[in-house]
CSV table of C-alpha atoms in Angstrom, one decimal:
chain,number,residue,atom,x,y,z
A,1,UNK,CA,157.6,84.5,17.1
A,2,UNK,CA,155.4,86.7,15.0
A,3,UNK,CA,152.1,86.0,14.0
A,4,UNK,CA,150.0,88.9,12.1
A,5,UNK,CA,146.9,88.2,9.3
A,6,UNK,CA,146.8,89.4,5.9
A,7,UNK,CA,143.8,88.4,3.4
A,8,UNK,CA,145.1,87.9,0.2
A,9,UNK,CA,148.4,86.2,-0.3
A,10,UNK,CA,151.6,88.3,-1.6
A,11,UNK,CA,154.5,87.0,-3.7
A,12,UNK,CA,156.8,84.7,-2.9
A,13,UNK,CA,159.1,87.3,-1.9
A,14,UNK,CA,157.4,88.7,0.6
A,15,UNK,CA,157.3,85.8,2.8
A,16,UNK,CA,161.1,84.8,2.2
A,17,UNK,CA,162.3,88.1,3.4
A,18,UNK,CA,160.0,87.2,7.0
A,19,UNK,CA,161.8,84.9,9.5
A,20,UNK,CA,160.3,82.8,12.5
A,21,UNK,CA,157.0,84.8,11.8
A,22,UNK,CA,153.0,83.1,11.3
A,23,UNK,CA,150.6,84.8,9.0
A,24,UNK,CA,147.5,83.8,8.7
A,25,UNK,CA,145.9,84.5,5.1
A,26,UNK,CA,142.2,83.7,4.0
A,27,UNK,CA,141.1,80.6,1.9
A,28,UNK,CA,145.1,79.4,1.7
A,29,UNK,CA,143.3,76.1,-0.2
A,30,UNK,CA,142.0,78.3,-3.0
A,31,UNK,CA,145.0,80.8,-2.9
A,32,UNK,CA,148.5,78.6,-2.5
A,33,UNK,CA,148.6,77.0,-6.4
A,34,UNK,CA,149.2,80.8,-7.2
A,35,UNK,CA,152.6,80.4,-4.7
A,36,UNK,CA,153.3,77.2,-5.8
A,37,UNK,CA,153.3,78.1,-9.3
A,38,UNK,CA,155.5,80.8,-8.8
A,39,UNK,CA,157.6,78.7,-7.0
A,40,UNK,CA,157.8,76.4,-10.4
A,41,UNK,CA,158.2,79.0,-12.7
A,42,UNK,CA,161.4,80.4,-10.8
A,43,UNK,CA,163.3,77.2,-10.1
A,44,UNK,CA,162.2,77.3,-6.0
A,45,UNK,CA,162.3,73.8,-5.1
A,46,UNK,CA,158.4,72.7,-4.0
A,47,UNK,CA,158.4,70.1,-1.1
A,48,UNK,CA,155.5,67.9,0.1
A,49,UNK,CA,154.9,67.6,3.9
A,50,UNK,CA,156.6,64.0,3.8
A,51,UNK,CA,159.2,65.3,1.7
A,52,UNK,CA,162.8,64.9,3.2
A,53,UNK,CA,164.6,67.9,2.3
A,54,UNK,CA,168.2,67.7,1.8
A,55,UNK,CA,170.3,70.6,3.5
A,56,UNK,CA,170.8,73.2,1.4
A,57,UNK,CA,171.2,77.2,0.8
A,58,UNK,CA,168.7,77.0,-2.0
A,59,UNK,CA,165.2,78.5,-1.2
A,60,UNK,CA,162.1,76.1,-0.8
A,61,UNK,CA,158.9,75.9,0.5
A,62,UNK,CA,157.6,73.2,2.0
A,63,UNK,CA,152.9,72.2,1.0
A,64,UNK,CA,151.4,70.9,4.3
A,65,UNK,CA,147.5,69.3,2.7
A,66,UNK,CA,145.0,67.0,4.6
A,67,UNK,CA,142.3,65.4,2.7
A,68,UNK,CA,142.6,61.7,0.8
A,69,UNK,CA,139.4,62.7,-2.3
A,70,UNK,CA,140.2,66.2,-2.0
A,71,UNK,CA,143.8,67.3,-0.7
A,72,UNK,CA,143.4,70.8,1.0
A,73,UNK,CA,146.0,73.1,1.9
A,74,UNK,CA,146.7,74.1,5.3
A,75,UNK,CA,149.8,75.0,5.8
A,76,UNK,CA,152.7,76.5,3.4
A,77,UNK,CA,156.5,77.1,5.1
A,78,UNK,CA,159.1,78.9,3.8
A,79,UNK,CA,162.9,78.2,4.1
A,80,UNK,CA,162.7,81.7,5.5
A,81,UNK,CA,161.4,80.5,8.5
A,82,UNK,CA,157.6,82.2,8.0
A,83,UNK,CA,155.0,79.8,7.8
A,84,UNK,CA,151.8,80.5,6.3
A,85,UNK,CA,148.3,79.4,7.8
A,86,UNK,CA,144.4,79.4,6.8
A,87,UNK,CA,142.9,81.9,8.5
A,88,UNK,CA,139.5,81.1,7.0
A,89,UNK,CA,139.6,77.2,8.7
A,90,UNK,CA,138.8,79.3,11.6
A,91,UNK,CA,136.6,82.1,11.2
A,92,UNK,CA,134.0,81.0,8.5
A,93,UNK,CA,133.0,84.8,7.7
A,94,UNK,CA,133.8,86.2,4.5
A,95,UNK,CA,133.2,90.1,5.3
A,96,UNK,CA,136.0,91.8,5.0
A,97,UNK,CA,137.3,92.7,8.6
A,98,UNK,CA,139.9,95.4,10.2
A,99,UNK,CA,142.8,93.7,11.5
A,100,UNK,CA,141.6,94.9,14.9
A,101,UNK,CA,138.5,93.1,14.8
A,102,UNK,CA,140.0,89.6,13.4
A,103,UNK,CA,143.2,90.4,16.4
A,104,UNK,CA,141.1,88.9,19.2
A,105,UNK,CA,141.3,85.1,17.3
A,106,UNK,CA,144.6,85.3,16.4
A,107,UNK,CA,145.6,86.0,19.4
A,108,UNK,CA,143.6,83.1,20.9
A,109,UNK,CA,145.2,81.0,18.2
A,110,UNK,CA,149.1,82.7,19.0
A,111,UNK,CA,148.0,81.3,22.8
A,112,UNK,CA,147.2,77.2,21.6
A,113,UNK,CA,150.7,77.2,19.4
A,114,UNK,CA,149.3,78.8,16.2
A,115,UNK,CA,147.8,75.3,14.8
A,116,UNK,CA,147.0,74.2,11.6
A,117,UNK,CA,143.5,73.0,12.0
A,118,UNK,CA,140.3,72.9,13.9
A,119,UNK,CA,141.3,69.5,15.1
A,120,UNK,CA,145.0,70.1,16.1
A,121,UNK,CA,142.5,72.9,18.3
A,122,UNK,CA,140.6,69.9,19.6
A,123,UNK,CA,143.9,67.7,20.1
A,124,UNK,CA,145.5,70.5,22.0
A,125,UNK,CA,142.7,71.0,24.4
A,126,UNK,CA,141.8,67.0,24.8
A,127,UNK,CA,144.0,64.3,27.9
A,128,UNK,CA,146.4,63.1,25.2
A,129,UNK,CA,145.2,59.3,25.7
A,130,UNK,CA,141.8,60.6,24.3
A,131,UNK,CA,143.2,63.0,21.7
A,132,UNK,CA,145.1,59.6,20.4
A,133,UNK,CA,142.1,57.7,20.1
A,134,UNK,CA,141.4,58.4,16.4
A,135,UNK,CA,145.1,57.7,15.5
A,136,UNK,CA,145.6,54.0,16.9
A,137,UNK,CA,144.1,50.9,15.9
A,138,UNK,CA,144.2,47.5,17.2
A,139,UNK,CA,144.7,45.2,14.5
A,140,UNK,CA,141.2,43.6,15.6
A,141,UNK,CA,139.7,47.1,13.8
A,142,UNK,CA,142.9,47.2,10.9
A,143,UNK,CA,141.7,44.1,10.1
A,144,UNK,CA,138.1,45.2,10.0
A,145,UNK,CA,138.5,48.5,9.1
A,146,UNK,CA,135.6,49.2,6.3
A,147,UNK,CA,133.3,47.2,8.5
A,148,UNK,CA,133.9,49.4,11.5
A,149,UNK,CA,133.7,52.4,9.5
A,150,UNK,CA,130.7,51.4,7.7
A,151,UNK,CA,129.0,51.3,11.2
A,152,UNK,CA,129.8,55.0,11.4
A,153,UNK,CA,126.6,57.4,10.0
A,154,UNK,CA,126.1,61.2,10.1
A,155,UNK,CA,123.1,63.1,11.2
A,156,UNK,CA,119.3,61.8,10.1
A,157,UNK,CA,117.6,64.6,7.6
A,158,UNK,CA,114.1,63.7,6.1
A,159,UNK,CA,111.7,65.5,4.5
A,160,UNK,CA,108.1,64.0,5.2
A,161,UNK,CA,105.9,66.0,3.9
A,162,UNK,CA,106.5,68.5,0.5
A,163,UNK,CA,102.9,70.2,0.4
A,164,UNK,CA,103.1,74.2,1.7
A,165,UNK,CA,103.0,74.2,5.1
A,166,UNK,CA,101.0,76.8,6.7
A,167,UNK,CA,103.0,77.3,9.9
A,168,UNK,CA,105.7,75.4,10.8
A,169,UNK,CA,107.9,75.6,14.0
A,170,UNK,CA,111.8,73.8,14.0
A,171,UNK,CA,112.7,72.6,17.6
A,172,UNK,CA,116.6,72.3,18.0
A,173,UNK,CA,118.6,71.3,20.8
A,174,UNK,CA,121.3,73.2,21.8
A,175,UNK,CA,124.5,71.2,21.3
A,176,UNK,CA,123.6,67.9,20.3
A,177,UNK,CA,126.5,65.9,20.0
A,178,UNK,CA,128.4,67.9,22.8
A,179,UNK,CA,125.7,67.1,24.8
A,180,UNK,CA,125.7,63.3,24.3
A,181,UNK,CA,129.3,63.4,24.7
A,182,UNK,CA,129.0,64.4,28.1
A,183,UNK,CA,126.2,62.2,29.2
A,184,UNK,CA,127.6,58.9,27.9
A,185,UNK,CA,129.9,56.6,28.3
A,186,UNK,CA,132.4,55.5,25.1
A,187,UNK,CA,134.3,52.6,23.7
A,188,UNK,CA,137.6,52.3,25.0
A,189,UNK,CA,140.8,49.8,24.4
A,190,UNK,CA,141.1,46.4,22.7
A,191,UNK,CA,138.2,45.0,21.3
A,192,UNK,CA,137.0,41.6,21.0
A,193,UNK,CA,135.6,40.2,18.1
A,194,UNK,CA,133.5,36.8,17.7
A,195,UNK,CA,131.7,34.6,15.9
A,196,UNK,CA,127.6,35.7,15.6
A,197,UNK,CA,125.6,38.1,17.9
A,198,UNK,CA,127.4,38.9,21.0
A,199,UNK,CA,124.6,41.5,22.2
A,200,UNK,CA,127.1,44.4,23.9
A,201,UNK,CA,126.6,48.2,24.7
A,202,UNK,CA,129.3,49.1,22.5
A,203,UNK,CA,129.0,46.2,20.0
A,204,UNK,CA,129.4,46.6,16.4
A,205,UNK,CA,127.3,43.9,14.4
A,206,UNK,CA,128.1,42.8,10.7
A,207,UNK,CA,124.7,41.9,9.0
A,208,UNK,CA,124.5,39.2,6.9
A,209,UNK,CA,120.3,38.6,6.0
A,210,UNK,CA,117.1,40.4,6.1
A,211,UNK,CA,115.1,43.0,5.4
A,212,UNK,CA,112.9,45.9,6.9
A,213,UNK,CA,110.7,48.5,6.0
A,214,UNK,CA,109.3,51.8,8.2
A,215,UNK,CA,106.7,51.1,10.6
A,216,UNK,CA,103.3,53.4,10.1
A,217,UNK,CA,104.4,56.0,13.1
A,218,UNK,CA,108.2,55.1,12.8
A,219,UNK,CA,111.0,57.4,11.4
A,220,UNK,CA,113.7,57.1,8.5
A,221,UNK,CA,116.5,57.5,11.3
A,222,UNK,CA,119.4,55.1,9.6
A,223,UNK,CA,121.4,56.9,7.2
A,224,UNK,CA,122.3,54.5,4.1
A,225,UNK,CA,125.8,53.1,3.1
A,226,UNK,CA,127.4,55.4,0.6
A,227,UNK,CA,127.5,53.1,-2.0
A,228,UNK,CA,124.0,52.1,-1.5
A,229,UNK,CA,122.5,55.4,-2.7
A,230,UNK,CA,121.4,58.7,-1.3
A,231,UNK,CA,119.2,59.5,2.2
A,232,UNK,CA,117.6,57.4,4.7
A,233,UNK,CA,117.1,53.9,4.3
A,234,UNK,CA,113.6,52.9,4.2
A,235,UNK,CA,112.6,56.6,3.6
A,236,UNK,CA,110.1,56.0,0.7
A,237,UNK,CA,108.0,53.2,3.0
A,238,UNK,CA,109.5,50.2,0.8
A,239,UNK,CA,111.1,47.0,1.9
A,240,UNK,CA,114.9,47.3,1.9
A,241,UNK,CA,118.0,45.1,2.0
A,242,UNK,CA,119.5,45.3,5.0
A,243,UNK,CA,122.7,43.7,4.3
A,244,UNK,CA,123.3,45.8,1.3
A,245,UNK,CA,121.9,49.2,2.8
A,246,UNK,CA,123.1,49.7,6.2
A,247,UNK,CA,126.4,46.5,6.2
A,248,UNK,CA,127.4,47.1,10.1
A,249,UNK,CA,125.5,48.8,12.9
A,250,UNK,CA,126.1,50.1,16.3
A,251,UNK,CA,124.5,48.7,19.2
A,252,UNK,CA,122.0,51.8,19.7
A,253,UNK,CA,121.4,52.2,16.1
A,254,UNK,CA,120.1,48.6,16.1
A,255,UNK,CA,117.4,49.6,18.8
A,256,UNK,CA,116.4,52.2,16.2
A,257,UNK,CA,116.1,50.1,13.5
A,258,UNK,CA,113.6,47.6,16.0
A,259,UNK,CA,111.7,50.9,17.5
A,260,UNK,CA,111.2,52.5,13.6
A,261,UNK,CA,111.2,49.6,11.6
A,262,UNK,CA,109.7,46.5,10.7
A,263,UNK,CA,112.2,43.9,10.3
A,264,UNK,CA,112.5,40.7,9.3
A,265,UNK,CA,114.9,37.3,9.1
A,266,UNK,CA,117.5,39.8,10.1
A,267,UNK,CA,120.8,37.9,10.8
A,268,UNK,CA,124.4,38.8,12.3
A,269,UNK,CA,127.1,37.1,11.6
A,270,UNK,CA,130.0,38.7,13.5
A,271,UNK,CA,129.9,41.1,16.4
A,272,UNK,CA,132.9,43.4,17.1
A,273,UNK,CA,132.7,44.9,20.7
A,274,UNK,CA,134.6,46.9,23.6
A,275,UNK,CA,134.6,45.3,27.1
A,276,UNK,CA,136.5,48.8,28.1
A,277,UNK,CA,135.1,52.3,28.4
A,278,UNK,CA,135.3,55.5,29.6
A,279,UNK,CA,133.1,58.3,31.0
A,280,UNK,CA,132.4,61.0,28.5
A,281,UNK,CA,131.2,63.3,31.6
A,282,UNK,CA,135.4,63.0,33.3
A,283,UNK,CA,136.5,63.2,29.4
A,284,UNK,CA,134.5,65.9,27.8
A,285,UNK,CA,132.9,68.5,30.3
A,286,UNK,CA,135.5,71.0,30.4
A,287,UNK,CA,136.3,71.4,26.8
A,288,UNK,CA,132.5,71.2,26.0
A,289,UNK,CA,131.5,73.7,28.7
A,290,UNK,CA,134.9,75.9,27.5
A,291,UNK,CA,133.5,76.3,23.6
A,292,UNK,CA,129.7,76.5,24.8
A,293,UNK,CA,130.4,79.7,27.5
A,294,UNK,CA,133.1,80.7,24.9
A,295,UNK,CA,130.2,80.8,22.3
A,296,UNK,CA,127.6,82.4,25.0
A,297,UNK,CA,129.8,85.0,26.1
A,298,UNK,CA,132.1,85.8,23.2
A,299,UNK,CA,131.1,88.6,19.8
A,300,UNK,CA,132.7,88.9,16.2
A,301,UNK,CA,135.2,86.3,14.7
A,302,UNK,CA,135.9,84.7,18.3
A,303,UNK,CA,132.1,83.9,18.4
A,304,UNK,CA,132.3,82.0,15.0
A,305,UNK,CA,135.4,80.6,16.4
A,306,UNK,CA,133.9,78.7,18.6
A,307,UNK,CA,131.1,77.6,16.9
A,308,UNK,CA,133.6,76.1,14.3
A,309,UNK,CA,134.9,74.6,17.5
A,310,UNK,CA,131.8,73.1,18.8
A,311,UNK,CA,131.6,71.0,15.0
A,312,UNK,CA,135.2,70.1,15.1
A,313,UNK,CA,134.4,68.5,18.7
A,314,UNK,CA,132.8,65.7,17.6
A,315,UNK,CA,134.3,66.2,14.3
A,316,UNK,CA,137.9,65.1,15.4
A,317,UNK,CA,136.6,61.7,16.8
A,318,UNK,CA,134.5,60.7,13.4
A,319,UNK,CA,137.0,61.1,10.6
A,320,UNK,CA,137.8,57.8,8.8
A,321,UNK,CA,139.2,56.4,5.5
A,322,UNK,CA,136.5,56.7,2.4
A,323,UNK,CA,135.9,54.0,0.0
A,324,UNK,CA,136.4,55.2,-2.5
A,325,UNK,CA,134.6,54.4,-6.0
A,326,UNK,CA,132.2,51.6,-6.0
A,327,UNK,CA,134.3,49.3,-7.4
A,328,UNK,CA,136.2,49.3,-4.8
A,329,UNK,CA,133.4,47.5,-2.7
A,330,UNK,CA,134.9,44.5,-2.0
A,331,UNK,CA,135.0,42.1,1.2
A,332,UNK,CA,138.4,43.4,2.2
A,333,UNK,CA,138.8,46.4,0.4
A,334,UNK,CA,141.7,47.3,2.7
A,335,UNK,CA,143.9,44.9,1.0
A,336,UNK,CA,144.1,46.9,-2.1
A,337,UNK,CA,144.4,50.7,-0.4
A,338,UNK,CA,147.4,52.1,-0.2
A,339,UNK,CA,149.4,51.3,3.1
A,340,UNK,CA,150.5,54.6,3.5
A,341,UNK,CA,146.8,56.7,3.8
A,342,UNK,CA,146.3,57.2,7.3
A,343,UNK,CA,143.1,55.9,8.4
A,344,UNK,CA,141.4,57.9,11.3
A,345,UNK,CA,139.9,55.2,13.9
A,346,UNK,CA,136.1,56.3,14.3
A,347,UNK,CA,134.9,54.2,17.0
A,348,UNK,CA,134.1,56.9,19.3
A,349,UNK,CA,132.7,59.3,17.0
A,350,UNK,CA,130.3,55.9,15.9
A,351,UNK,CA,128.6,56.2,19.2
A,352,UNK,CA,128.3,60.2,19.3
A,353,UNK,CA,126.5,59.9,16.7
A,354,UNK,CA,124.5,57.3,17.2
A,355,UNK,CA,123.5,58.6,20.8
A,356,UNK,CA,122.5,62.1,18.8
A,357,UNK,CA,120.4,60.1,16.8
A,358,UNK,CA,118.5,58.9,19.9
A,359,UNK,CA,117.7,61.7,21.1
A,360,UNK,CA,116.5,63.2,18.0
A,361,UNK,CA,114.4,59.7,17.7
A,362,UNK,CA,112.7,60.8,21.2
A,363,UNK,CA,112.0,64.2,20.5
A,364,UNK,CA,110.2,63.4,17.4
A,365,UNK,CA,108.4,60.6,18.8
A,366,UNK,CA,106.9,63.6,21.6
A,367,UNK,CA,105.0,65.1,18.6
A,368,UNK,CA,101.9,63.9,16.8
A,369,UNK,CA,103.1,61.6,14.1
A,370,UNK,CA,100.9,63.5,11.2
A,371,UNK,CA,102.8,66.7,12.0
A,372,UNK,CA,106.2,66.4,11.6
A,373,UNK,CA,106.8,67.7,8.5
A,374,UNK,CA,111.0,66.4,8.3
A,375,UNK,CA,114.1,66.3,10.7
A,376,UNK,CA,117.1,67.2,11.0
A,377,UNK,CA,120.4,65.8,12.7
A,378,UNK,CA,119.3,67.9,15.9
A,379,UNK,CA,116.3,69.0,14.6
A,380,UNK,CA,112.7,68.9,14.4
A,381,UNK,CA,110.1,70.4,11.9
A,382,UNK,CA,106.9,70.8,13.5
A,383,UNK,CA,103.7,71.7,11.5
A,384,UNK,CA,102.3,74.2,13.7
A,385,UNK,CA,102.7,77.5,15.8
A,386,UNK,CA,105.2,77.5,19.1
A,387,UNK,CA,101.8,77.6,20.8
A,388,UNK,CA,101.0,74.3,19.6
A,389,UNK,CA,104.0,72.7,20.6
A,390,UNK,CA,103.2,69.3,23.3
A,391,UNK,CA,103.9,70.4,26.7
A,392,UNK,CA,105.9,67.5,27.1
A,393,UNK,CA,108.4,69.2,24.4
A,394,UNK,CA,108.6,72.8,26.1
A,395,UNK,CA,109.1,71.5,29.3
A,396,UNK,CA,112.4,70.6,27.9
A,397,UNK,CA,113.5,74.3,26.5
A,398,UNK,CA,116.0,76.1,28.4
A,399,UNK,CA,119.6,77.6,27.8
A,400,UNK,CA,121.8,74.5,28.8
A,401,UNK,CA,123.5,72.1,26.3
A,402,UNK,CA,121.2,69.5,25.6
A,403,UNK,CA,117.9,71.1,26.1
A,404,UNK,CA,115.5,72.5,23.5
A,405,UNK,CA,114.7,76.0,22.0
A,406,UNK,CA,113.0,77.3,18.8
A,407,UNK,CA,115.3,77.6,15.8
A,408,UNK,CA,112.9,79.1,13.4
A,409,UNK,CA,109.1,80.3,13.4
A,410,UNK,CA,107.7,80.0,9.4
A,411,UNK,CA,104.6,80.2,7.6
A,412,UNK,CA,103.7,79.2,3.9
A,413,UNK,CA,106.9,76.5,4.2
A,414,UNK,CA,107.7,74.5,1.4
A,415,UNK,CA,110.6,72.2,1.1
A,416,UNK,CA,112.7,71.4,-1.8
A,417,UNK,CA,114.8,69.0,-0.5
A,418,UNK,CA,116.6,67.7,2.9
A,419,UNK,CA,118.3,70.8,3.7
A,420,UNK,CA,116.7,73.1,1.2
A,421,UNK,CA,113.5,74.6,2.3
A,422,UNK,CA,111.7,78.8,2.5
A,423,UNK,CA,109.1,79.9,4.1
C-alpha cells in the first residue's frame, strides 16, 4: 500500500485513477463537501459509513464522519481503492511544510495501520480489554447513562482576580492527566448500584438536596452542569443549588466540594459504584512514558504529534453522549435519544479527571490564598516573581511527568476572561 500527503484536495478524478493507495490531505473536514459535491453533480453515488453498498461497476465513494452536534469528516474512500485521510487531526500546524519535513509522521502513521483518528492512535497502542472500556456498558450505566455522564467534568479555569497584575508567574505540571493515570487506580467491571449513600472509592453519587457556597480560602474547583450555565459553580461566592448545578459527583470530587466549600443539608439519593479496579501504573506507563520521551526527544510535526497524543490519551477514555438542548433535560433523557448514537462509556475518564483536579486543588492550596490570581486545568497563576514562589512549590519542579515547572513569567497581567489573558 501507498500512502503519500498532499495539502489541498484534487478532483475526483485524481483519486479514482489511485488504487490500494492512503493520502493524507489537510483539514479533510473543511475540504470533502467540495468532493462530495462533485460527486452529486456527476451522478457518483455518495455512501455514508453505515451505508451497505450494493455490488456494482458504478463509481462511489464512501463519507466516514464522527461527531453527534457536529459530524466531522475523517475519512473519504473511493471505489478505486485510495482512501483519503486528515492529515491535520495529527499535526495541528498550519505552516506550509515540504513533503520531507511532514515524511517523518506519516511514516509513523504508515507503521500503526494509517488510522483515522487520534483515538484509533490511542486504541491501537492500549491492551484491547482497556481500549474497549469506552465502548461497553453494563446495562447498570445504559440505564443510568446521563447520570453517569453528568458525573464527568473537564479541567477547573477561574479567574480570581481582574485588576493588572504587576508580576505574575503560572506554575504547570508537566502532564497532568498522564500523570494521574499512572499513579491511580480505576473503575473496572460491573457496577453495583443502590439505594442512598454507599460511600466507595469509585462511587458515583446522585444528589438529591442541598446547597453550598465557597469557603473564604477555598477554590471554585467543580465545573457546572452544562445546562446549569457557564464556569465554576460557586465562583461568584453565592449559595448554589447543588442538585441543579453539579446532578452526580465522583467520589473525589465530593471531597472537593467538603475541602472548598461550605455545604449544607446536602443529600444522596442513589450511589452507583465499582467494587472492581485496575492499576493505572500496569495499564498506562508504557504508552504514557512512549508519548512523553516521544515529545522530549522528537522535532517538527512528529513533536506536535505527540503532543496531540498526549491530549487524546486521556481524551479517548472521556468521550460521552451530549444532551443535547435543554429541553431535553429530563429524568430519563435516554428514552427519547436515538438507539442508534453510540454512546462512549466515560467512567474512566470521570476519575482522570477528577484526580487532575486534586492535584491542581493541592498545588493551589501551597500558595497564599490572596495571591492566586486564577487557575487552570493544570495550572496555577501566581501573583508574584519565580523568586517568590513557596519553597514548598519548587521543591516539586523537575522534568518528570507529574512534577512542576514555570509555564510563563509576566508583568502588567490583565485577564479578560478564563483562558483569555496578556501581559
Amino acid at each position: 500500500m501507498t500512502t503519500t500527503r498532499n495539502r489541498l484536495i484534487r478532483s475526483l478524478d485524481d483519486y479514482f485513477a489511485l488504487s490500494d493507495t492512503v493520502v493524507y490531505v489537510y483539514d479533510l473536514s473543511h475540504q470533502a463537501p467540495r468532493l462530495i459535491n462533485e460527486a452529486f453533480e456527476r451522478g457518483i453515488k455518495v455512501y455514508s459509513a453505515l451505508a451497505k453498498r450494493k455490488t456494482t461497476k458504478q463509481k462511489w465513494i464512501k463519507i466516514i464522519t464522527y461527531g453527534v452536534s457536529t459530524p466531522t469528516t475523517v475519512q473519504i474512500q473511493f471505489s478505486s481503492g485510495c482512501t483519503l485521510l486528515d492529515y491535520s487531526r495529527f499535526d495541528s500546524s498550519d505552516k506550509i511544510e515540504s513533503e520531507e519535513e511532514r515524511k517523518p509522521l506519516v511514516s509513523i502513521l504508515a507503521s500503526l495501520g494509517n488510522p483515522s483518528t487520534g483515538c484509533k492512535v490511542i486504541s491501537s497502542l492500549l491492551r484491547s480489554g482497556i481500549a474497549s472500556l469506552p465502548d461497553n456498558l453494563y446495562d447498570v450505566e445504559r440505564n443510568n447513562y446521563f447520570r453517569i455522564k453528568d458525573a464527568f467534568r473537564g479541567g477547573a479555569n477561574n479567574v480570581r482576580i481582574h485588576d493588572c497584575i504587576p508580576y505574575e508567574t503560572h506554575v504547570d505540571y508537566h502532564q497532568l492527566y498522564a500523570s494521574v493515570m499512572v499513579s491511580h487506580n480505576f473503575p473496572w467491571l460491573k457496577p453495583e448500584e443502590a439505594n442512598g449513600y454507599v460511600p466507595h472509592e469509585f462511587g458515583v453519587y446522585r444528589l438529591s438536596g442541598g446547597r453550598a457556597r465557597l469557603k473564604k480560602d477555598g477554590y471554585a474547583l467543580l465545573p457546572r452542569l452544562d445546562f446549569a450555565g457557564d464556569g465554576m459553580a460557586g465562583a461568584d461566592g453565592e449559595w448554589f443549588d447543588l442538585v441543579r448545578t453539579l446532578g452526580c459527583i465522583c467520589d473525589p470530587d465530593l471531597k472537593l466540594l467538603f475541602e472548598n466549600y461550605e455545604v449544607e443539608d446536602l443529600s444522596i439519593c442513589s450511589t452507583i459504584y465499582y467494587p472492581c479496579s485496575f492499576s493505572g501504573k500496569e495499564e498506562f506507563s508504557d504508552i504514557v512514558n512512549k508519548i512523553y520521551e516521544g515529545r522530549k526527544t522528537s522535532t517538527g510535526s512528529v513533536k506536535r504529534f505527540y503532543k496531540l497524543m498526549n491530549e487524546y490519551l486521556a481524551g479517548y477514555f472521556e468521550r460521552s453522549l451530549n444532551r443535547g438542548s435543554w429541553w431535553n433535560n429530563l429524568d430519563e433523557p435516554q428514552n427519547i435519544i436515538d438507539k442508534n448514537i453510540k454512546r462512549r462509556n466515560p467512567i474512566v475518564g470521570i476519575f482522570i479527571t477528577a484526580y487532575g483536579r486534586q492535584k491542581l486543588n493541592a498545588l493551589l492550596h501551597m500558595f497564599p490564598h490572596d495571591k492566586i490570581a486564577g487557575y487552570d486545568t493544570d495550572c496555577a497563576f501566581f501573583c508574584g516573581k519565580p523568586e517568590e514562589v513557596p519553597v514548598a512549590v519548587l521543591q516539586q519542579f523537575g522534568d518528570g511527568i507529574g512534577q512542576l515547572h514555570f509555564d510563563g513569567i509576566y508583568k502588567d497581567v490583565i485577564h479578560r476572561a478564563s483562558k483569555s489573558y496578556y501581559g
